[in-house]
Amino acid sequence: MKKTANSFIPVAVLIIVYVLSGCQYDYDSPLPGTLDVRLKSQVTDTSLFNPQNQNNFVLKVNTVEAIRSDFVRATVYEDPSSIKRSPRTYNVYDVRARDSSLVIGESPLPPGEYISVNLEIVPGPSVVRDGYRIINVKRVAGFSPILRFQKPFSVEEQGTTTIVVTVDLDSTLVPGVDFASKEDIYYFKPYYYISSINNH
């Protein structure tokens, strides 16, 4: 019996070594960085941002994507704790939009070089002024909700890359008149651009 028990010792040692080797962390794998995408509103009449005026115009953000240099797509969720992307609306007259602090996407991403940010943004049906005046919004012919910003940026290991997408409301909401109803309307002619990219 003693001889039989001793014969199991080398086998047990091999099993332990195998298990421990499988549990080792791959230290060559880089840690992720964070991509932070924000919406900024630009308008001449800054009083529109006053919360007491109760102005409202929402943009519904359906998707935010980052495109790597090898053309692999990465979904950017609403916040780091999200496990999937859900459509969400944002008021462009929110004071946070004025201050470039309105986050529309924030996710950990593999470090590396990226070539583009793609968004899908749909305008709300109306603009609310002073809490009670409702002005309908009409999309112009050929409107597409897909926005592709082909501007290179990098995500660094354990760093944060902040991209600010600015919407120029003076150019985007064009006053007009509906020919059928003779009512005032806004024509939606989207004018977006990336105003800044910062790594920190």
Coordinates of C-alpha atoms in Angstrom, one line a residue:
M1 CA 0.0 0.0 0.0
K2 CA 2.9 2.4 0.8
K3 CA 4.4 1.8 -2.7
T4 CA 1.0 2.5 -4.3
A5 CA 0.5 5.8 -2.5
N6 CA 4.0 7.0 -3.4
S7 CA 3.3 6.4 -7.1
F8 CA 0.5 9.0 -7.0
I9 CA 2.8 11.8 -5.8
P10 CA 4.4 12.7 -9.2
V11 CA 1.0 12.7 -10.9
A12 CA -0.4 15.0 -8.2
V13 CA 2.5 17.4 -8.6
L14 CA 2.0 17.5 -12.4
I15 CA -1.7 18.3 -12.0
I16 CA -1.0 21.1 -9.5
V17 CA 1.6 22.6 -11.9
Y18 CA -0.8 22.4 -14.8
V19 CA -3.6 24.1 -12.9
L20 CA -1.4 26.9 -11.6
S21 CA 0.0 27.6 -15.1
G22 CA -3.6 27.9 -16.4
C23 CA -4.4 30.5 -13.8
Q24 CA -1.6 32.8 -14.6
Y25 CA -2.5 36.3 -15.8
D26 CA -1.3 37.3 -19.2
Y27 CA 0.7 40.4 -18.3
D28 CA 1.3 41.2 -22.0
S29 CA -2.4 42.1 -22.5
P30 CA -2.8 45.9 -22.2
L31 CA -5.4 47.4 -19.8
P32 CA -8.3 49.2 -21.5
G33 CA -8.6 53.0 -21.8
T34 CA -11.9 54.9 -21.7
L35 CA -13.6 56.8 -24.6
D36 CA -15.8 59.6 -23.4
V37 CA -18.1 61.2 -26.0
R38 CA -19.9 64.4 -25.1
L39 CA -22.4 66.7 -26.8
K40 CA -22.0 70.5 -26.9
S41 CA -24.6 73.0 -28.0
Q42 CA -23.6 76.2 -29.7
V43 CA -26.1 79.0 -30.2
T44 CA -25.9 82.8 -30.4
D45 CA -28.7 83.4 -27.9
T46 CA -27.2 81.9 -24.7
S47 CA -30.3 82.8 -22.7
L48 CA -31.9 79.7 -24.2
F49 CA -29.9 77.7 -21.7
N50 CA -31.5 79.3 -18.7
P51 CA -33.4 76.5 -16.9
Q52 CA -36.1 79.0 -15.8
N53 CA -37.1 79.6 -19.5
Q54 CA -38.0 75.9 -19.8
N55 CA -36.7 75.5 -23.3
N56 CA -36.5 72.1 -24.7
F57 CA -35.4 70.3 -27.9
V58 CA -34.3 66.8 -27.7
L59 CA -32.0 64.7 -29.8
K60 CA -32.3 60.9 -29.6
V61 CA -29.0 59.1 -29.7
N62 CA -29.5 55.6 -30.9
T63 CA -25.9 54.4 -31.4
V64 CA -22.3 55.6 -30.7
E65 CA -19.5 53.6 -32.4
A66 CA -15.7 53.9 -32.5
I67 CA -13.9 52.5 -35.5
R68 CA -10.4 51.2 -35.0
S69 CA -7.6 51.6 -37.6
D70 CA -8.2 47.9 -38.6
F71 CA -11.9 48.8 -39.2
V72 CA -13.2 46.8 -36.2
R73 CA -16.3 48.5 -34.7
A74 CA -16.7 49.0 -31.0
T75 CA -20.0 50.1 -29.4
V76 CA -19.7 52.9 -26.9
Y77 CA -22.4 52.5 -24.2
E78 CA -24.0 55.2 -22.2
D79 CA -21.7 54.7 -19.2
P80 CA -19.1 52.2 -18.0
S81 CA -21.6 50.2 -16.1
S82 CA -23.9 49.5 -19.1
I83 CA -23.9 46.2 -20.8
K84 CA -25.8 47.3 -23.9
R85 CA -26.6 50.4 -25.8
S86 CA -30.2 51.8 -25.5
P87 CA -31.6 54.8 -27.3
R88 CA -31.6 57.9 -25.0
T89 CA -32.8 61.5 -25.5
Y90 CA -30.8 64.6 -24.5
N91 CA -32.1 68.2 -24.3
V92 CA -29.7 70.4 -26.3
Y93 CA -30.8 73.4 -24.1
D94 CA -29.5 71.6 -21.0
V95 CA -26.9 73.8 -19.3
R96 CA -24.6 70.7 -19.4
A97 CA -24.7 70.9 -23.2
R98 CA -23.6 74.5 -23.1
D99 CA -20.6 73.5 -20.9
S100 CA -19.6 70.4 -22.9
S101 CA -20.4 68.1 -20.0
L102 CA -23.4 66.3 -21.4
V103 CA -22.1 62.7 -21.8
I104 CA -23.7 60.7 -24.6
G105 CA -21.3 57.7 -24.4
E106 CA -18.6 56.4 -22.1
S107 CA -17.0 53.0 -22.4
P108 CA -13.7 51.1 -21.8
L109 CA -12.0 50.4 -25.1
P110 CA -8.9 48.5 -26.1
P111 CA -5.9 50.9 -26.4
G112 CA -4.8 51.8 -29.9
E113 CA -5.4 54.0 -32.9
Y114 CA -9.0 54.8 -34.1
I115 CA -10.1 56.5 -37.3
S116 CA -13.7 57.5 -36.8
V117 CA -16.7 58.0 -34.5
N118 CA -20.1 57.1 -35.9
L119 CA -23.4 58.3 -34.4
E120 CA -27.0 57.8 -35.1
I121 CA -29.0 60.8 -34.0
V122 CA -32.7 61.5 -34.6
P123 CA -34.3 64.9 -33.8
G124 CA -37.3 65.3 -31.6
P125 CA -40.7 66.3 -33.2
S126 CA -40.8 69.9 -31.7
V127 CA -39.1 72.7 -30.0
V128 CA -40.6 74.1 -26.7
R129 CA -40.0 77.7 -26.0
D130 CA -40.7 79.3 -22.6
G131 CA -42.3 76.1 -21.4
Y132 CA -45.5 76.5 -23.5
R133 CA -44.8 77.5 -27.1
I134 CA -44.5 74.4 -29.2
I135 CA -42.9 74.8 -32.7
N136 CA -42.9 71.7 -34.9
V137 CA -39.7 70.5 -36.4
K138 CA -39.6 69.3 -40.0
R139 CA -36.6 67.3 -41.4
V140 CA -35.3 68.5 -44.7
A141 CA -35.4 66.2 -47.7
G142 CA -32.6 63.6 -47.8
F143 CA -32.1 63.7 -44.1
S144 CA -30.0 60.9 -42.7
P145 CA -29.6 60.1 -39.0
I146 CA -26.1 58.5 -39.5
L147 CA -23.1 60.7 -38.8
R148 CA -19.6 59.7 -39.6
F149 CA -16.8 61.8 -38.1
Q150 CA -13.6 60.5 -39.8
K151 CA -11.1 62.1 -37.5
P152 CA -8.2 60.0 -36.1
F153 CA -7.7 59.7 -32.3
S154 CA -6.0 57.3 -29.9
V155 CA -7.1 55.5 -26.8
E156 CA -4.2 55.0 -24.3
E157 CA -3.9 52.3 -21.7
Q158 CA -5.7 53.4 -18.5
G159 CA -6.2 56.8 -20.0
T160 CA -9.3 58.7 -21.0
T161 CA -10.0 60.2 -24.4
T162 CA -12.7 62.8 -24.5
I163 CA -14.3 63.7 -27.8
V164 CA -16.7 66.7 -27.9
V165 CA -19.3 66.7 -30.7
T166 CA -20.8 70.2 -31.2
V167 CA -24.2 70.9 -32.7
D168 CA -24.5 74.4 -34.1
L169 CA -28.2 75.2 -33.3
D170 CA -28.2 78.5 -35.3
S171 CA -27.5 76.4 -38.5
T172 CA -29.4 73.3 -37.5
L173 CA -32.8 74.8 -36.6
V174 CA -33.8 77.1 -39.4
P175 CA -37.0 79.1 -38.9
G176 CA -39.7 78.7 -41.6
V177 CA -43.4 78.5 -42.3
D178 CA -45.4 75.4 -43.0
F179 CA -47.1 76.1 -46.3
A180 CA -50.1 73.9 -45.5
S181 CA -50.9 75.1 -41.9
K182 CA -49.3 78.5 -42.2
E183 CA -47.7 77.9 -38.8
D184 CA -44.2 78.7 -37.8
I185 CA -41.8 75.7 -37.9
Y186 CA -38.2 74.8 -37.7
Y187 CA -36.4 73.0 -40.6
F188 CA -33.9 70.6 -39.2
K189 CA -30.7 70.9 -41.2
P190 CA -28.2 69.1 -38.9
Y191 CA -24.8 70.8 -38.6
Y192 CA -22.4 68.8 -36.3
Y193 CA -18.7 68.7 -36.0
I194 CA -16.0 67.5 -33.6
S195 CA -14.8 70.5 -31.7
S196 CA -12.1 68.9 -29.6
I197 CA -10.3 65.7 -28.8
N198 CA -8.3 65.4 -25.6
N199 CA -6.3 62.6 -24.0
H200 CA -5.8 62.7 -20.2

